[in-house]
């Protein structure tokens, strides 16, 4: 299966073969659409997994926390219920994505925080990087959720790393007995659920 989407949003079709793809594109053209079209692998039943990664200028890396969406791919991360940490991934699968995240942070020479989102196939274990945000000075919206859930001050540490500090010398402000280089150990599950204002819903 693949998805076909107009460049600037709008209609999205899911097609199973070349004939359906040709029919979808022909329909768009006959309907007056002149924009480019994106053809991508359909990941509707893949898991969405996110990692919050920190890296300092001495190449120390740590994974603050991993997050898992209860909804499959296709639902925007801000509209999805997320659990922290992941609940359906095996230790081997989580270790693989963690190591890949470190490799990406090192490749792009990130000094600070970076959020990486993966699509992970539950049967084949194939995965793809679908988004990255943050990097160096900027943190993502998910970073706030991850910091609250884990008790790790991601934005503060990321800022200090950008100014030249390293993870070994920084103290963990929440757990003063450890340094910022120690990854949080969660013995509980946190859930983030979206809230929509009911007064803006259409009645009728």
mmCIF file with all atom_site columns, C-alpha atoms in Angstrom:
data_model
loop_
_atom_site.group_PDB
_atom_site.id
_atom_site.type_symbol
_atom_site.label_atom_id
_atom_site.label_alt_id
_atom_site.label_comp_id
_atom_site.label_asym_id
_atom_site.label_entity_id
_atom_site.label_seq_id
_atom_site.pdbx_PDB_ins_code
_atom_site.Cartn_x
_atom_site.Cartn_y
_atom_site.Cartn_z
_atom_site.occupancy
_atom_site.B_iso_or_equiv
_atom_site.pdbx_formal_charge
_atom_site.auth_seq_id
_atom_site.auth_comp_id
_atom_site.auth_asym_id
_atom_site.auth_atom_id
_atom_site.pdbx_PDB_model_num
ATOM 1   C CA . UNK A 1 1   ? 0.000   0.000  0.000   1.00 0.00 ? 1   UNK A CA 1
ATOM 2   C CA . UNK A 1 2   ? 1.086   3.562  -0.716  1.00 0.00 ? 2   UNK A CA 1
ATOM 3   C CA . UNK A 1 3   ? -0.439  6.953  0.013   1.00 0.00 ? 3   UNK A CA 1
ATOM 4   C CA . UNK A 1 4   ? -0.760  9.691  -2.580  1.00 0.00 ? 4   UNK A CA 1
ATOM 5   C CA . UNK A 1 5   ? -1.018  13.231 -1.221  1.00 0.00 ? 5   UNK A CA 1
ATOM 6   C CA . UNK A 1 6   ? -1.175  16.653 -2.847  1.00 0.00 ? 6   UNK A CA 1
ATOM 7   C CA . UNK A 1 7   ? 1.902   18.777 -2.160  1.00 0.00 ? 7   UNK A CA 1
ATOM 8   C CA . UNK A 1 8   ? 0.125   21.489 -0.174  1.00 0.00 ? 8   UNK A CA 1
ATOM 9   C CA . UNK A 1 9   ? -2.369  19.235 1.596   1.00 0.00 ? 9   UNK A CA 1
ATOM 10  C CA . UNK A 1 10  ? -5.855  18.315 0.546   1.00 0.00 ? 10  UNK A CA 1
ATOM 11  C CA . UNK A 1 11  ? -6.903  14.982 -0.865  1.00 0.00 ? 11  UNK A CA 1
ATOM 12  C CA . UNK A 1 12  ? -5.090  11.829 0.234   1.00 0.00 ? 12  UNK A CA 1
ATOM 13  C CA . UNK A 1 13  ? -5.672  8.464  -1.449  1.00 0.00 ? 13  UNK A CA 1
ATOM 14  C CA . UNK A 1 14  ? -4.512  5.027  -0.350  1.00 0.00 ? 14  UNK A CA 1
ATOM 15  C CA . UNK A 1 15  ? -3.820  2.742  -3.312  1.00 0.00 ? 15  UNK A CA 1
ATOM 16  C CA . UNK A 1 16  ? -2.844  -0.920 -3.537  1.00 0.00 ? 16  UNK A CA 1
ATOM 17  C CA . UNK A 1 17  ? -1.442  -1.276 -7.059  1.00 0.00 ? 17  UNK A CA 1
ATOM 18  C CA . UNK A 1 18  ? -0.248  0.613  -10.136 1.00 0.00 ? 18  UNK A CA 1
ATOM 19  C CA . UNK A 1 19  ? -3.744  0.674  -11.661 1.00 0.00 ? 19  UNK A CA 1
ATOM 20  C CA . UNK A 1 20  ? -5.228  2.415  -8.614  1.00 0.00 ? 20  UNK A CA 1
ATOM 21  C CA . UNK A 1 21  ? -2.292  4.834  -8.534  1.00 0.00 ? 21  UNK A CA 1
ATOM 22  C CA . UNK A 1 22  ? -2.807  5.764  -12.201 1.00 0.00 ? 22  UNK A CA 1
ATOM 23  C CA . UNK A 1 23  ? -6.540  6.217  -11.611 1.00 0.00 ? 23  UNK A CA 1
ATOM 24  C CA . UNK A 1 24  ? -5.967  8.444  -8.570  1.00 0.00 ? 24  UNK A CA 1
ATOM 25  C CA . UNK A 1 25  ? -3.473  10.683 -10.365 1.00 0.00 ? 25  UNK A CA 1
ATOM 26  C CA . UNK A 1 26  ? -5.620  10.865 -13.497 1.00 0.00 ? 26  UNK A CA 1
ATOM 27  C CA . UNK A 1 27  ? -8.592  11.895 -11.374 1.00 0.00 ? 27  UNK A CA 1
ATOM 28  C CA . UNK A 1 28  ? -6.586  14.693 -9.786  1.00 0.00 ? 28  UNK A CA 1
ATOM 29  C CA . UNK A 1 29  ? -5.392  15.983 -13.163 1.00 0.00 ? 29  UNK A CA 1
ATOM 30  C CA . UNK A 1 30  ? -8.876  15.888 -14.717 1.00 0.00 ? 30  UNK A CA 1
ATOM 31  C CA . UNK A 1 31  ? -10.156 17.719 -11.648 1.00 0.00 ? 31  UNK A CA 1
ATOM 32  C CA . UNK A 1 32  ? -7.787  20.615 -12.310 1.00 0.00 ? 32  UNK A CA 1
ATOM 33  C CA . UNK A 1 33  ? -5.037  19.758 -9.820  1.00 0.00 ? 33  UNK A CA 1
ATOM 34  C CA . UNK A 1 34  ? -1.669  21.018 -11.083 1.00 0.00 ? 34  UNK A CA 1
ATOM 35  C CA . UNK A 1 35  ? 0.376   20.496 -7.923  1.00 0.00 ? 35  UNK A CA 1
ATOM 36  C CA . UNK A 1 36  ? 3.060   17.906 -7.319  1.00 0.00 ? 36  UNK A CA 1
ATOM 37  C CA . UNK A 1 37  ? 2.013   14.698 -5.604  1.00 0.00 ? 37  UNK A CA 1
ATOM 38  C CA . UNK A 1 38  ? 3.823   12.816 -2.861  1.00 0.00 ? 38  UNK A CA 1
ATOM 39  C CA . UNK A 1 39  ? 3.812   9.024  -3.191  1.00 0.00 ? 39  UNK A CA 1
ATOM 40  C CA . UNK A 1 40  ? 4.895   7.327  0.019   1.00 0.00 ? 40  UNK A CA 1
ATOM 41  C CA . UNK A 1 41  ? 4.731   3.942  1.711   1.00 0.00 ? 41  UNK A CA 1
ATOM 42  C CA . UNK A 1 42  ? 1.490   3.627  3.648   1.00 0.00 ? 42  UNK A CA 1
ATOM 43  C CA . UNK A 1 43  ? 2.318   3.224  7.339   1.00 0.00 ? 43  UNK A CA 1
ATOM 44  C CA . UNK A 1 44  ? -1.230  3.125  8.673   1.00 0.00 ? 44  UNK A CA 1
ATOM 45  C CA . UNK A 1 45  ? -0.610  0.111  10.933  1.00 0.00 ? 45  UNK A CA 1
ATOM 46  C CA . UNK A 1 46  ? 2.938   1.006  12.007  1.00 0.00 ? 46  UNK A CA 1
ATOM 47  C CA . UNK A 1 47  ? 3.763   2.131  15.538  1.00 0.00 ? 47  UNK A CA 1
ATOM 48  C CA . UNK A 1 48  ? 4.934   5.672  16.292  1.00 0.00 ? 48  UNK A CA 1
ATOM 49  C CA . UNK A 1 49  ? 7.869   5.733  18.707  1.00 0.00 ? 49  UNK A CA 1
ATOM 50  C CA . UNK A 1 50  ? 9.726   8.843  19.876  1.00 0.00 ? 50  UNK A CA 1
ATOM 51  C CA . UNK A 1 51  ? 13.068  9.294  21.596  1.00 0.00 ? 51  UNK A CA 1
ATOM 52  C CA . UNK A 1 52  ? 14.344  12.315 23.523  1.00 0.00 ? 52  UNK A CA 1
ATOM 53  C CA . UNK A 1 53  ? 18.127  12.398 23.126  1.00 0.00 ? 53  UNK A CA 1
ATOM 54  C CA . UNK A 1 54  ? 20.791  14.615 24.693  1.00 0.00 ? 54  UNK A CA 1
ATOM 55  C CA . UNK A 1 55  ? 24.403  14.900 23.505  1.00 0.00 ? 55  UNK A CA 1
ATOM 56  C CA . UNK A 1 56  ? 27.257  17.051 24.801  1.00 0.00 ? 56  UNK A CA 1
ATOM 57  C CA . UNK A 1 57  ? 30.454  18.374 23.208  1.00 0.00 ? 57  UNK A CA 1
ATOM 58  C CA . UNK A 1 58  ? 32.439  15.414 24.580  1.00 0.00 ? 58  UNK A CA 1
ATOM 59  C CA . UNK A 1 59  ? 30.233  12.980 22.598  1.00 0.00 ? 59  UNK A CA 1
ATOM 60  C CA . UNK A 1 60  ? 28.381  11.693 25.653  1.00 0.00 ? 60  UNK A CA 1
ATOM 61  C CA . UNK A 1 61  ? 24.837  10.667 24.667  1.00 0.00 ? 61  UNK A CA 1
ATOM 62  C CA . UNK A 1 62  ? 21.830  9.676  26.732  1.00 0.00 ? 62  UNK A CA 1
ATOM 63  C CA . UNK A 1 63  ? 18.233  8.771  26.074  1.00 0.00 ? 63  UNK A CA 1
ATOM 64  C CA . UNK A 1 64  ? 16.039  10.706 28.482  1.00 0.00 ? 64  UNK A CA 1
ATOM 65  C CA . UNK A 1 65  ? 12.897  8.739  27.713  1.00 0.00 ? 65  UNK A CA 1
ATOM 66  C CA . UNK A 1 66  ? 11.037  6.969  24.929  1.00 0.00 ? 66  UNK A CA 1
ATOM 67  C CA . UNK A 1 67  ? 7.392   7.570  24.099  1.00 0.00 ? 67  UNK A CA 1
ATOM 68  C CA . UNK A 1 68  ? 4.842   5.415  22.295  1.00 0.00 ? 68  UNK A CA 1
ATOM 69  C CA . UNK A 1 69  ? 1.642   6.544  20.614  1.00 0.00 ? 69  UNK A CA 1
ATOM 70  C CA . UNK A 1 70  ? -1.438  4.418  21.275  1.00 0.00 ? 70  UNK A CA 1
ATOM 71  C CA . UNK A 1 71  ? -2.690  5.378  17.819  1.00 0.00 ? 71  UNK A CA 1
ATOM 72  C CA . UNK A 1 72  ? -1.048  4.030  14.669  1.00 0.00 ? 72  UNK A CA 1
ATOM 73  C CA . UNK A 1 73  ? 0.770   6.197  12.164  1.00 0.00 ? 73  UNK A CA 1
ATOM 74  C CA . UNK A 1 74  ? -1.464  8.700  10.421  1.00 0.00 ? 74  UNK A CA 1
ATOM 75  C CA . UNK A 1 75  ? -2.748  10.358 13.584  1.00 0.00 ? 75  UNK A CA 1
ATOM 76  C CA . UNK A 1 76  ? -0.860  13.571 14.353  1.00 0.00 ? 76  UNK A CA 1
ATOM 77  C CA . UNK A 1 77  ? 1.335   13.180 17.429  1.00 0.00 ? 77  UNK A CA 1
ATOM 78  C CA . UNK A 1 78  ? -0.336  16.141 19.150  1.00 0.00 ? 78  UNK A CA 1
ATOM 79  C CA . UNK A 1 79  ? -3.772  14.529 18.641  1.00 0.00 ? 79  UNK A CA 1
ATOM 80  C CA . UNK A 1 80  ? -2.709  11.104 19.868  1.00 0.00 ? 80  UNK A CA 1
ATOM 81  C CA . UNK A 1 81  ? -2.650  9.507  23.308  1.00 0.00 ? 81  UNK A CA 1
ATOM 82  C CA . UNK A 1 82  ? 0.949   8.757  24.247  1.00 0.00 ? 82  UNK A CA 1
ATOM 83  C CA . UNK A 1 83  ? 2.421   6.562  26.976  1.00 0.00 ? 83  UNK A CA 1
ATOM 84  C CA . UNK A 1 84  ? 5.812   7.051  28.601  1.00 0.00 ? 84  UNK A CA 1
ATOM 85  C CA . UNK A 1 85  ? 7.812   4.844  28.496  1.00 0.00 ? 85  UNK A CA 1
ATOM 86  C CA . UNK A 1 86  ? 6.915   2.539  25.574  1.00 0.00 ? 86  UNK A CA 1
ATOM 87  C CA . UNK A 1 87  ? 4.762   -0.425 26.581  1.00 0.00 ? 87  UNK A CA 1
ATOM 88  C CA . UNK A 1 88  ? 4.676   -2.772 23.575  1.00 0.00 ? 88  UNK A CA 1
ATOM 89  C CA . UNK A 1 89  ? 8.309   -2.659 22.421  1.00 0.00 ? 89  UNK A CA 1
ATOM 90  C CA . UNK A 1 90  ? 10.771  -5.388 23.393  1.00 0.00 ? 90  UNK A CA 1
ATOM 91  C CA . UNK A 1 91  ? 14.085  -4.542 25.037  1.00 0.00 ? 91  UNK A CA 1
ATOM 92  C CA . UNK A 1 92  ? 15.908  -5.462 21.838  1.00 0.00 ? 92  UNK A CA 1
ATOM 93  C CA . UNK A 1 93  ? 13.690  -3.202 19.714  1.00 0.00 ? 93  UNK A CA 1
ATOM 94  C CA . UNK A 1 94  ? 14.107  -0.299 22.128  1.00 0.00 ? 94  UNK A CA 1
ATOM 95  C CA . UNK A 1 95  ? 17.873  -0.797 22.261  1.00 0.00 ? 95  UNK A CA 1
ATOM 96  C CA . UNK A 1 96  ? 18.043  -0.752 18.453  1.00 0.00 ? 96  UNK A CA 1
ATOM 97  C CA . UNK A 1 97  ? 16.173  2.564  18.170  1.00 0.00 ? 97  UNK A CA 1
ATOM 98  C CA . UNK A 1 98  ? 18.193  4.014  21.049  1.00 0.00 ? 98  UNK A CA 1
ATOM 99  C CA . UNK A 1 99  ? 21.474  3.198  19.312  1.00 0.00 ? 99  UNK A CA 1
ATOM 100 C CA . UNK A 1 100 ? 20.202  4.567  16.003  1.00 0.00 ? 100 UNK A CA 1
ATOM 101 C CA . UNK A 1 101 ? 19.195  7.776  17.794  1.00 0.00 ? 101 UNK A CA 1
ATOM 102 C CA . UNK A 1 102 ? 22.713  8.172  19.176  1.00 0.00 ? 102 UNK A CA 1
ATOM 103 C CA . UNK A 1 103 ? 24.164  7.617  15.705  1.00 0.00 ? 103 UNK A CA 1
ATOM 104 C CA . UNK A 1 104 ? 21.903  10.319 14.239  1.00 0.00 ? 104 UNK A CA 1
ATOM 105 C CA . UNK A 1 105 ? 22.762  12.811 17.001  1.00 0.00 ? 105 UNK A CA 1
ATOM 106 C CA . UNK A 1 106 ? 26.466  12.208 16.413  1.00 0.00 ? 106 UNK A CA 1
ATOM 107 C CA . UNK A 1 107 ? 26.163  12.386 12.630  1.00 0.00 ? 107 UNK A CA 1
ATOM 108 C CA . UNK A 1 108 ? 24.571  15.832 12.783  1.00 0.00 ? 108 UNK A CA 1
ATOM 109 C CA . UNK A 1 109 ? 26.871  16.941 15.605  1.00 0.00 ? 109 UNK A CA 1
ATOM 110 C CA . UNK A 1 110 ? 23.975  17.807 17.890  1.00 0.00 ? 110 UNK A CA 1
ATOM 111 C CA . UNK A 1 111 ? 25.070  19.548 21.086  1.00 0.00 ? 111 UNK A CA 1
ATOM 112 C CA . UNK A 1 112 ? 21.900  19.791 23.141  1.00 0.00 ? 112 UNK A CA 1
ATOM 113 C CA . UNK A 1 113 ? 18.581  18.005 22.677  1.00 0.00 ? 113 UNK A CA 1
ATOM 114 C CA . UNK A 1 114 ? 16.960  16.316 19.709  1.00 0.00 ? 114 UNK A CA 1
ATOM 115 C CA . UNK A 1 115 ? 13.591  14.579 19.380  1.00 0.00 ? 115 UNK A CA 1
ATOM 116 C CA . UNK A 1 116 ? 13.429  11.688 16.912  1.00 0.00 ? 116 UNK A CA 1
ATOM 117 C CA . UNK A 1 117 ? 10.218  10.062 15.713  1.00 0.00 ? 117 UNK A CA 1
ATOM 118 C CA . UNK A 1 118 ? 10.203  6.581  14.199  1.00 0.00 ? 118 UNK A CA 1
ATOM 119 C CA . UNK A 1 119 ? 7.678   4.488  12.353  1.00 0.00 ? 119 UNK A CA 1
ATOM 120 C CA . UNK A 1 120 ? 8.119   0.878  13.489  1.00 0.00 ? 120 UNK A CA 1
ATOM 121 C CA . UNK A 1 121 ? 6.461   -2.119 11.827  1.00 0.00 ? 121 UNK A CA 1
ATOM 122 C CA . UNK A 1 122 ? 5.163   -4.445 14.567  1.00 0.00 ? 122 UNK A CA 1
ATOM 123 C CA . UNK A 1 123 ? 5.752   -7.652 12.580  1.00 0.00 ? 123 UNK A CA 1
ATOM 124 C CA . UNK A 1 124 ? 8.778   -7.124 10.351  1.00 0.00 ? 124 UNK A CA 1
ATOM 125 C CA . UNK A 1 125 ? 10.610  -4.805 12.806  1.00 0.00 ? 125 UNK A CA 1
ATOM 126 C CA . UNK A 1 126 ? 11.394  -2.500 9.900   1.00 0.00 ? 126 UNK A CA 1
ATOM 127 C CA . UNK A 1 127 ? 11.658  1.114  10.974  1.00 0.00 ? 127 UNK A CA 1
ATOM 128 C CA . UNK A 1 128 ? 12.024  4.526  9.385   1.00 0.00 ? 128 UNK A CA 1
ATOM 129 C CA . UNK A 1 129 ? 12.870  7.936  10.755  1.00 0.00 ? 129 UNK A CA 1
ATOM 130 C CA . UNK A 1 130 ? 9.835   10.095 10.010  1.00 0.00 ? 130 UNK A CA 1
ATOM 131 C CA . UNK A 1 131 ? 10.701  13.310 11.816  1.00 0.00 ? 131 UNK A CA 1
ATOM 132 C CA . UNK A 1 132 ? 13.350  15.044 13.840  1.00 0.00 ? 132 UNK A CA 1
ATOM 133 C CA . UNK A 1 133 ? 12.949  18.268 15.745  1.00 0.00 ? 133 UNK A CA 1
ATOM 134 C CA . UNK A 1 134 ? 15.087  20.261 18.106  1.00 0.00 ? 134 UNK A CA 1
ATOM 135 C CA . UNK A 1 135 ? 18.791  19.883 17.704  1.00 0.00 ? 135 UNK A CA 1
ATOM 136 C CA . UNK A 1 136 ? 21.251  22.102 19.561  1.00 0.00 ? 136 UNK A CA 1
ATOM 137 C CA . UNK A 1 137 ? 19.405  25.099 21.060  1.00 0.00 ? 137 UNK A CA 1
ATOM 138 C CA . UNK A 1 138 ? 15.778  24.224 20.333  1.00 0.00 ? 138 UNK A CA 1
ATOM 139 C CA . UNK A 1 139 ? 13.648  21.613 22.077  1.00 0.00 ? 139 UNK A CA 1
ATOM 140 C CA . UNK A 1 140 ? 10.429  20.095 20.730  1.00 0.00 ? 140 UNK A CA 1
ATOM 141 C CA . UNK A 1 141 ? 6.901   20.243 22.103  1.00 0.00 ? 141 UNK A CA 1
ATOM 142 C CA . UNK A 1 142 ? 7.255   16.612 23.119  1.00 0.00 ? 142 UNK A CA 1
ATOM 143 C CA . UNK A 1 143 ? 10.304  17.548 25.190  1.00 0.00 ? 143 UNK A CA 1
ATOM 144 C CA . UNK A 1 144 ? 8.048   19.342 27.676  1.00 0.00 ? 144 UNK A CA 1
ATOM 145 C CA . UNK A 1 145 ? 5.902   16.239 28.116  1.00 0.00 ? 145 UNK A CA 1
ATOM 146 C CA . UNK A 1 146 ? 8.967   14.009 28.438  1.00 0.00 ? 146 UNK A CA 1
ATOM 147 C CA . UNK A 1 147 ? 10.523  16.316 31.030  1.00 0.00 ? 147 UNK A CA 1
ATOM 148 C CA . UNK A 1 148 ? 7.385   16.371 33.176  1.00 0.00 ? 148 UNK A CA 1
ATOM 149 C CA . UNK A 1 149 ? 6.923   12.606 32.929  1.00 0.00 ? 149 UNK A CA 1
ATOM 150 C CA . UNK A 1 150 ? 10.541  11.691 33.693  1.00 0.00 ? 150 UNK A CA 1
ATOM 151 C CA . UNK A 1 151 ? 11.475  14.527 36.046  1.00 0.00 ? 151 UNK A CA 1
ATOM 152 C CA . UNK A 1 152 ? 14.509  15.286 33.878  1.00 0.00 ? 152 UNK A CA 1
ATOM 153 C CA . UNK A 1 153 ? 14.960  19.023 33.049  1.00 0.00 ? 153 UNK A CA 1
ATOM 154 C CA . UNK A 1 154 ? 15.564  18.592 29.310  1.00 0.00 ? 154 UNK A CA 1
ATOM 155 C CA . UNK A 1 155 ? 15.415  22.270 28.293  1.00 0.00 ? 155 UNK A CA 1
ATOM 156 C CA . UNK A 1 156 ? 17.714  23.388 31.120  1.00 0.00 ? 156 UNK A CA 1
ATOM 157 C CA . UNK A 1 157 ? 20.313  20.700 30.426  1.00 0.00 ? 157 UNK A CA 1
ATOM 158 C CA . UNK A 1 158 ? 20.136  21.287 26.665  1.00 0.00 ? 158 UNK A CA 1
ATOM 159 C CA . UNK A 1 159 ? 20.795  25.008 27.190  1.00 0.00 ? 159 UNK A CA 1
ATOM 160 C CA . UNK A 1 160 ? 23.755  24.298 29.472  1.00 0.00 ? 160 UNK A CA 1
ATOM 161 C CA . UNK A 1 161 ? 25.186  21.843 26.950  1.00 0.00 ? 161 UNK A CA 1
ATOM 162 C CA . UNK A 1 162 ? 24.900  24.456 24.207  1.00 0.00 ? 162 UNK A CA 1
ATOM 163 C CA . UNK A 1 163 ? 26.925  26.836 26.405  1.00 0.00 ? 163 UNK A CA 1
ATOM 164 C CA . UNK A 1 164 ? 29.765  24.343 26.743  1.00 0.00 ? 164 UNK A CA 1
ATOM 165 C CA . UNK A 1 165 ? 28.926  22.248 29.808  1.00 0.00 ? 165 UNK A CA 1
ATOM 166 C CA . UNK A 1 166 ? 28.966  18.458 29.592  1.00 0.00 ? 166 UNK A CA 1
ATOM 167 C CA . UNK A 1 167 ? 26.661  15.785 30.970  1.00 0.00 ? 167 UNK A CA 1
ATOM 168 C CA . UNK A 1 168 ? 29.232  14.454 33.426  1.00 0.00 ? 168 UNK A CA 1
ATOM 169 C CA . UNK A 1 169 ? 29.825  17.743 35.263  1.00 0.00 ? 169 UNK A CA 1
ATOM 170 C CA . UNK A 1 170 ? 26.199  18.925 35.342  1.00 0.00 ? 170 UNK A CA 1
ATOM 171 C CA . UNK A 1 171 ? 24.136  17.915 38.362  1.00 0.00 ? 171 UNK A CA 1
ATOM 172 C CA . UNK A 1 172 ? 20.650  16.516 37.991  1.00 0.00 ? 172 UNK A CA 1
ATOM 173 C CA . UNK A 1 173 ? 18.480  19.207 39.601  1.00 0.00 ? 173 UNK A CA 1
ATOM 174 C CA . UNK A 1 174 ? 15.666  16.759 40.346  1.00 0.00 ? 174 UNK A CA 1
ATOM 175 C CA . UNK A 1 175 ? 17.852  13.989 41.804  1.00 0.00 ? 175 UNK A CA 1
ATOM 176 C CA . UNK A 1 176 ? 20.723  15.915 43.337  1.00 0.00 ? 176 UNK A CA 1
ATOM 177 C CA . UNK A 1 177 ? 22.733  12.784 44.135  1.00 0.00 ? 177 UNK A CA 1
ATOM 178 C CA . UNK A 1 178 ? 23.351  12.036 40.436  1.00 0.00 ? 178 UNK A CA 1
ATOM 179 C CA . UNK A 1 179 ? 24.784  13.836 37.432  1.00 0.00 ? 179 UNK A CA 1
ATOM 180 C CA . UNK A 1 180 ? 22.905  14.792 34.283  1.00 0.00 ? 180 UNK A CA 1
ATOM 181 C CA . UNK A 1 181 ? 24.604  11.864 32.535  1.00 0.00 ? 181 UNK A CA 1
ATOM 182 C CA . UNK A 1 182 ? 22.417  9.341  34.391  1.00 0.00 ? 182 UNK A CA 1
ATOM 183 C CA . UNK A 1 183 ? 19.378  8.276  32.396  1.00 0.00 ? 183 UNK A CA 1
ATOM 184 C CA . UNK A 1 184 ? 16.050  8.469  34.275  1.00 0.00 ? 184 UNK A CA 1
ATOM 185 C CA . UNK A 1 185 ? 14.686  5.150  35.519  1.00 0.00 ? 185 UNK A CA 1
ATOM 186 C CA . UNK A 1 186 ? 10.889  5.155  35.462  1.00 0.00 ? 186 UNK A CA 1
ATOM 187 C CA . UNK A 1 187 ? 9.022   2.582  37.565  1.00 0.00 ? 187 UNK A CA 1
ATOM 188 C CA . UNK A 1 188 ? 5.657   4.060  36.558  1.00 0.00 ? 188 UNK A CA 1
ATOM 189 C CA . UNK A 1 189 ? 3.748   4.898  33.379  1.00 0.00 ? 189 UNK A CA 1
ATOM 190 C CA . UNK A 1 190 ? 2.771   8.413  32.377  1.00 0.00 ? 190 UNK A CA 1
ATOM 191 C CA . UNK A 1 191 ? -0.017  9.124  29.889  1.00 0.00 ? 191 UNK A CA 1
ATOM 192 C CA . UNK A 1 192 ? -0.500  12.249 27.810  1.00 0.00 ? 192 UNK A CA 1
ATOM 193 C CA . UNK A 1 193 ? -3.974  12.671 26.335  1.00 0.00 ? 193 UNK A CA 1
ATOM 194 C CA . UNK A 1 194 ? -5.126  15.491 24.041  1.00 0.00 ? 194 UNK A CA 1
ATOM 195 C CA . UNK A 1 195 ? -7.939  17.770 25.184  1.00 0.00 ? 195 UNK A CA 1
ATOM 196 C CA . UNK A 1 196 ? -10.258 19.478 22.741  1.00 0.00 ? 196 UNK A CA 1
ATOM 197 C CA . UNK A 1 197 ? -12.364 22.477 23.857  1.00 0.00 ? 197 UNK A CA 1
ATOM 198 C CA . UNK A 1 198 ? -15.985 21.378 23.747  1.00 0.00 ? 198 UNK A CA 1
ATOM 199 C CA . UNK A 1 199 ? -17.210 24.922 23.166  1.00 0.00 ? 199 UNK A CA 1
ATOM 200 C CA . UNK A 1 200 ? -15.587 24.895 19.740  1.00 0.00 ? 200 UNK A CA 1
ATOM 201 C CA . UNK A 1 201 ? -17.245 21.666 18.632  1.00 0.00 ? 201 UNK A CA 1
ATOM 202 C CA . UNK A 1 202 ? -19.939 21.846 15.973  1.00 0.00 ? 202 UNK A CA 1
ATOM 203 C CA . UNK A 1 203 ? -23.406 21.254 17.393  1.00 0.00 ? 203 UNK A CA 1
ATOM 204 C CA . UNK A 1 204 ? -26.290 19.882 15.452  1.00 0.00 ? 204 UNK A CA 1
#
